Coordinates of C-alpha atoms in Angstrom, one line a residue:
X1 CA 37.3 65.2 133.3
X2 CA 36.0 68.3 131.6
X3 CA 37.9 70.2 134.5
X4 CA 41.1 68.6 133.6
X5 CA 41.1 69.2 130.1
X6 CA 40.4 72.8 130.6
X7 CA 43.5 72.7 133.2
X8 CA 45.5 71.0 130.7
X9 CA 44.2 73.5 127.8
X10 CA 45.2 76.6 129.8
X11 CA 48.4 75.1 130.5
X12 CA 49.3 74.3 127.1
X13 CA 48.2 77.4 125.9
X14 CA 50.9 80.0 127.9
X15 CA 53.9 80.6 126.2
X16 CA 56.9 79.3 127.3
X17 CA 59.6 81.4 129.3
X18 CA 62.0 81.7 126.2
X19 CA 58.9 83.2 124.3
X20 CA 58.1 85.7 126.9
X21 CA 61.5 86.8 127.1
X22 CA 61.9 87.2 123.3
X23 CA 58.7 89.4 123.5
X24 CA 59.8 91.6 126.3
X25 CA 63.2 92.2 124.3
X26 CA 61.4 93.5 121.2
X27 CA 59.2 95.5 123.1
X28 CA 61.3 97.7 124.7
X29 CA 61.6 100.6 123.8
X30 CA 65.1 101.0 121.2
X31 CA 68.3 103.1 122.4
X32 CA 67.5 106.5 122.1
X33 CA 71.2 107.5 122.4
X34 CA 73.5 106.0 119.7
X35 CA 72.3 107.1 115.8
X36 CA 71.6 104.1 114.4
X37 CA 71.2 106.1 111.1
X38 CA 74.3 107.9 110.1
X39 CA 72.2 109.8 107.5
X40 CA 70.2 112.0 110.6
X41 CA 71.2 115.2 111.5
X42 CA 71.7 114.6 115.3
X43 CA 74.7 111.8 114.2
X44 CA 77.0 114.5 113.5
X45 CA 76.8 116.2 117.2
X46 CA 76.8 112.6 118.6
X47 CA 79.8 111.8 117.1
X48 CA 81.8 115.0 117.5
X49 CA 80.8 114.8 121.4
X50 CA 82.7 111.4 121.3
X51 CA 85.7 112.6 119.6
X52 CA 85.8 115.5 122.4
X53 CA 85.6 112.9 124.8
X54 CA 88.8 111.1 123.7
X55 CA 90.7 114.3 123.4
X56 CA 92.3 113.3 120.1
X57 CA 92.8 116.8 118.1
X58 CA 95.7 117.8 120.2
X59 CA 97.6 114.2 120.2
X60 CA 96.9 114.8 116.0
X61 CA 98.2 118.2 115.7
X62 CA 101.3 117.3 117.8
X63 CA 102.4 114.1 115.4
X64 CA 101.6 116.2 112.1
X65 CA 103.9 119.0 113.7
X66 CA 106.1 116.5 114.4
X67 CA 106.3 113.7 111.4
X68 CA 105.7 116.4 108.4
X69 CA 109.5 117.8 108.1
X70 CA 110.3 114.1 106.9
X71 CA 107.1 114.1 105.0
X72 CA 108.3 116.8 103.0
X73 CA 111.8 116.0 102.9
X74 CA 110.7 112.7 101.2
X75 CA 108.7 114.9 98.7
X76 CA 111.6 116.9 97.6
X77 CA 113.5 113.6 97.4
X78 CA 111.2 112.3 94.9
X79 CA 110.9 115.3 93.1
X80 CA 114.3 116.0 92.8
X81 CA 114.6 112.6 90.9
X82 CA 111.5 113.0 88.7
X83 CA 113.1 116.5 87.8
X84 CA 116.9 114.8 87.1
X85 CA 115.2 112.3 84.3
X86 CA 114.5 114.6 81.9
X87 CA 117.8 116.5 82.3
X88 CA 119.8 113.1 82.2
X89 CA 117.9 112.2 78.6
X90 CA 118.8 115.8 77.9
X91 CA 122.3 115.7 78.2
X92 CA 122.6 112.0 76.7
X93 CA 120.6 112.7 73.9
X94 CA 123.4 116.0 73.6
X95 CA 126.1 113.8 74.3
X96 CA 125.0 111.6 71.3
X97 CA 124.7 114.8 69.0
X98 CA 128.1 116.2 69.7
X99 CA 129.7 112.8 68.8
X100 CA 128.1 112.3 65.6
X101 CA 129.0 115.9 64.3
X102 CA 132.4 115.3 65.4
X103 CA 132.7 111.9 63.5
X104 CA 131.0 113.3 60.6
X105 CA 133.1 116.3 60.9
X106 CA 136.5 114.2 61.3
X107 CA 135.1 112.4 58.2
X108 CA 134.0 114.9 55.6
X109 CA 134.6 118.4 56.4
X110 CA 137.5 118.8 54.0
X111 CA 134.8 118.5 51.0
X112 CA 131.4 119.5 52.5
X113 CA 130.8 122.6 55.3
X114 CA 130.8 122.4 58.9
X115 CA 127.4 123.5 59.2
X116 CA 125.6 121.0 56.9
X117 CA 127.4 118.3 58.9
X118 CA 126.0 119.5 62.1
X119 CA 122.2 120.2 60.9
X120 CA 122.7 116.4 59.5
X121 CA 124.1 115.1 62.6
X122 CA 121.7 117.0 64.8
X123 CA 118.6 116.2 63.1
X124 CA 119.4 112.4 62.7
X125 CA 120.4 112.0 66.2
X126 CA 116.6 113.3 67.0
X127 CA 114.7 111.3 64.5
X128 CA 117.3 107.9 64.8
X129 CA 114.6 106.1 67.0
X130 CA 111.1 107.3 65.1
X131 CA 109.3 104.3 63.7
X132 CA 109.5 105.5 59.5
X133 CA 111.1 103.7 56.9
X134 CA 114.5 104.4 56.6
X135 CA 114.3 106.2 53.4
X136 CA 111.5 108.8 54.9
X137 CA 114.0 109.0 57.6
X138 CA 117.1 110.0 55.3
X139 CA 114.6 112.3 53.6
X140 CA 113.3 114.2 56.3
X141 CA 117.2 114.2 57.8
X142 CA 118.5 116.4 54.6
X143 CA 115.8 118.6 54.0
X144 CA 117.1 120.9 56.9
X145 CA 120.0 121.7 54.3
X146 CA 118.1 120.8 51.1
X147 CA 114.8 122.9 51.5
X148 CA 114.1 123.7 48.0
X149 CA 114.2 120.1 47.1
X150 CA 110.3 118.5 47.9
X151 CA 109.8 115.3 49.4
X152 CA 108.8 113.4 46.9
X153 CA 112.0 113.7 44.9
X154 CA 114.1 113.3 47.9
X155 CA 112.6 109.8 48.1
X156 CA 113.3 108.6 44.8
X157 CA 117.1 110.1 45.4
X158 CA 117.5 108.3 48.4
X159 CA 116.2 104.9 47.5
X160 CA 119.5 103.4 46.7
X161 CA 120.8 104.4 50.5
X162 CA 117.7 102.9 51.9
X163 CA 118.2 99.7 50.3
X164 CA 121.6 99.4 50.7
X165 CA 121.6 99.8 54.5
X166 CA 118.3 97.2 54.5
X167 CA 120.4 94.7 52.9
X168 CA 123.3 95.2 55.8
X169 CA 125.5 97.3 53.2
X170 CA 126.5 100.1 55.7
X171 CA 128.2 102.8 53.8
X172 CA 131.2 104.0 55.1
X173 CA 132.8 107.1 54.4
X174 CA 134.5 106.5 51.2
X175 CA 131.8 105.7 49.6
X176 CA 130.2 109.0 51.0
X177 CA 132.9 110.8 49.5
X178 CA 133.0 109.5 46.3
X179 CA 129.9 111.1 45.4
X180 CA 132.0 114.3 45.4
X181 CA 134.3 113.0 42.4
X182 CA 137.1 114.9 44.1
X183 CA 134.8 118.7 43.6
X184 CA 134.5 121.3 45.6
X185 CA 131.2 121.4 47.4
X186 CA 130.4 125.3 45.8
X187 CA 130.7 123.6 42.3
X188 CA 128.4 120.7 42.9
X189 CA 125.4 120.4 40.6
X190 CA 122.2 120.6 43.0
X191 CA 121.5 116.6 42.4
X192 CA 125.2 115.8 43.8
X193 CA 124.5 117.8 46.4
X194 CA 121.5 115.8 47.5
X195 CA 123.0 112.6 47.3
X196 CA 126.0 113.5 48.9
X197 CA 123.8 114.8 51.6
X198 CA 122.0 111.4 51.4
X199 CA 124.9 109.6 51.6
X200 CA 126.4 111.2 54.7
X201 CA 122.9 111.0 56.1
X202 CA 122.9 107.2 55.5
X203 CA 126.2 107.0 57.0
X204 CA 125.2 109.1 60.4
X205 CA 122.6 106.0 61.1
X206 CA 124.6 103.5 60.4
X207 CA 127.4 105.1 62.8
X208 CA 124.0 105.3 65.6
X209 CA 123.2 102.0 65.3
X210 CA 126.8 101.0 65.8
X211 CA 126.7 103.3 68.8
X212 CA 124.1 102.0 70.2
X213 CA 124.7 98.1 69.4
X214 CA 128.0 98.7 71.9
X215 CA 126.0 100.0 74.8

C-alpha cells in the first residue's frame, strides 16, 4: 500500500507537459539579434543594415527628383496668391480713396481747396472702419488740415455732426456748404474753417457707408 502511495505521490508530483514546455520557452536564452531596446547603441547599425538591405535610398532619390518640380510649382502657386491679397486690398482700399476725393471734389471745390478735400478724403477712407466714436473719428479726420487746433476743442466743434449722423440725419452737401455763408475760403474765420472741415468730413462717411451699403 505504502508502495502505491509513493507511486501515486511521484506521479502527481511531475509537472505536466504544458508546464514543461512553458519552462523551456522562458529559459532559453532571448534573441540576441533584433534590439529590443531602441535606446542601445548597436540599434542604430542594426537598423541601417536593414535599410541597405531593401535598397530604398536610390528608389527615394529618384521620386524626390522626380515629384519636386510639381512640389515647387504648387509653392509658387500658393504664394503668388498670398502675395496678390495684400495688393488686391491695396488697390481697393485706392480705388475707394480716389472716389471719395472726386465726389468731394465734384461737391465743394468751388469754395474750399483741392488739397484739403483730398487729405479729408484720404484720411477718412483709412480710418472709415476703426472702432471710435464717430465724433473722435471726424476729429482725428480734420486735424490733418487743422493742426493748430487741439483735440479737445475739435470735439466739442464736432459734436453737432456726430449727433446728427447717430440720429440717421446724413448731411448732404448743401448743408456742408452753407457753413461757408457764400465766403471765400481765404476769408474764413479759423472756427468756420473747422466746421466746414467738419462738415465735409461728416459728409465723406456718410458718402462710405452709402458705398459700402450698395456692395
Amino acid at each position: 500500500m505504502a508502495k502505491k502511495i509513493n507511486g501515486s505521490d511521484t506521479f502527481s508530483s511531475s509537472p505536466p507537459q504544458v508546464e514543461l514546455e512553458f519552462l523551456e520557452a522562458l529559459l532559453e536564452p532571448e534573441d540576441a539579434t533584433y534590439p529590443w531596446n531602441p535606446a542601445d547603441e548597436e540599434s542604430e547599425a542594426y537598423f541601417q543594415e536593414l535599410e541597405e538591405q531593401f535598397g530604398m535610398p536610390d528608389l527615394v532619390d529618384e521620386e524626390l527628383m522626380r515629384r519636386s518640380p510639381d512640389f515647387f510649382n504648387h509653392l509658387d502657386t500658393l504664394w503668388s496668391d498670398i502675395t496678390s491679397t495684400p495688393d488686391y486690398n491695396q488697390n481697393q482700399q485706392q480705388s475707394v480713396v480716389l472716389n471719395l476725393q472726386e465726389t468731394l471734389r465734384t461737391t465743394f471745390c468751388a469754395y474750399v481747396p483741392q488739397e484739403l478735400l483730398n487729405a479729408i478724403a484720404t484720411k477718412a477712407a483709412e480710418i472709415f472702419a476703426a472702432r471710435q466714436l464717430i465724433s473722435e473719428q471726424l476729429v482725428e479726420c480734420v486735424q490733418t488740415v487743422l493742426p493748430t487746433w487741439g483735440t479737445e476743442d475739435l470735439l466739442v466743434l464736432a459734436r453737432p455732426f456726430a449727433y446728427a449722423m447717430r440720429s440717421s440725419e446724413s448731411p448732404n452737401g448743401a448743408s456742408a456748404l452753407s457753413n461757408l455763408k457764400n465766403s471765400e475760403w481765404t476769408v474764413l474765420s479759423e472756427v468756420e474753417k473747422a466746421k466746414v472741415s467738419l462738415a465735409i468730413a461728416s459728409y465723406a462717411f456718410t458718402q462710405l457707408h452709402k458705398s459700402q451699403s450698395e456692395i
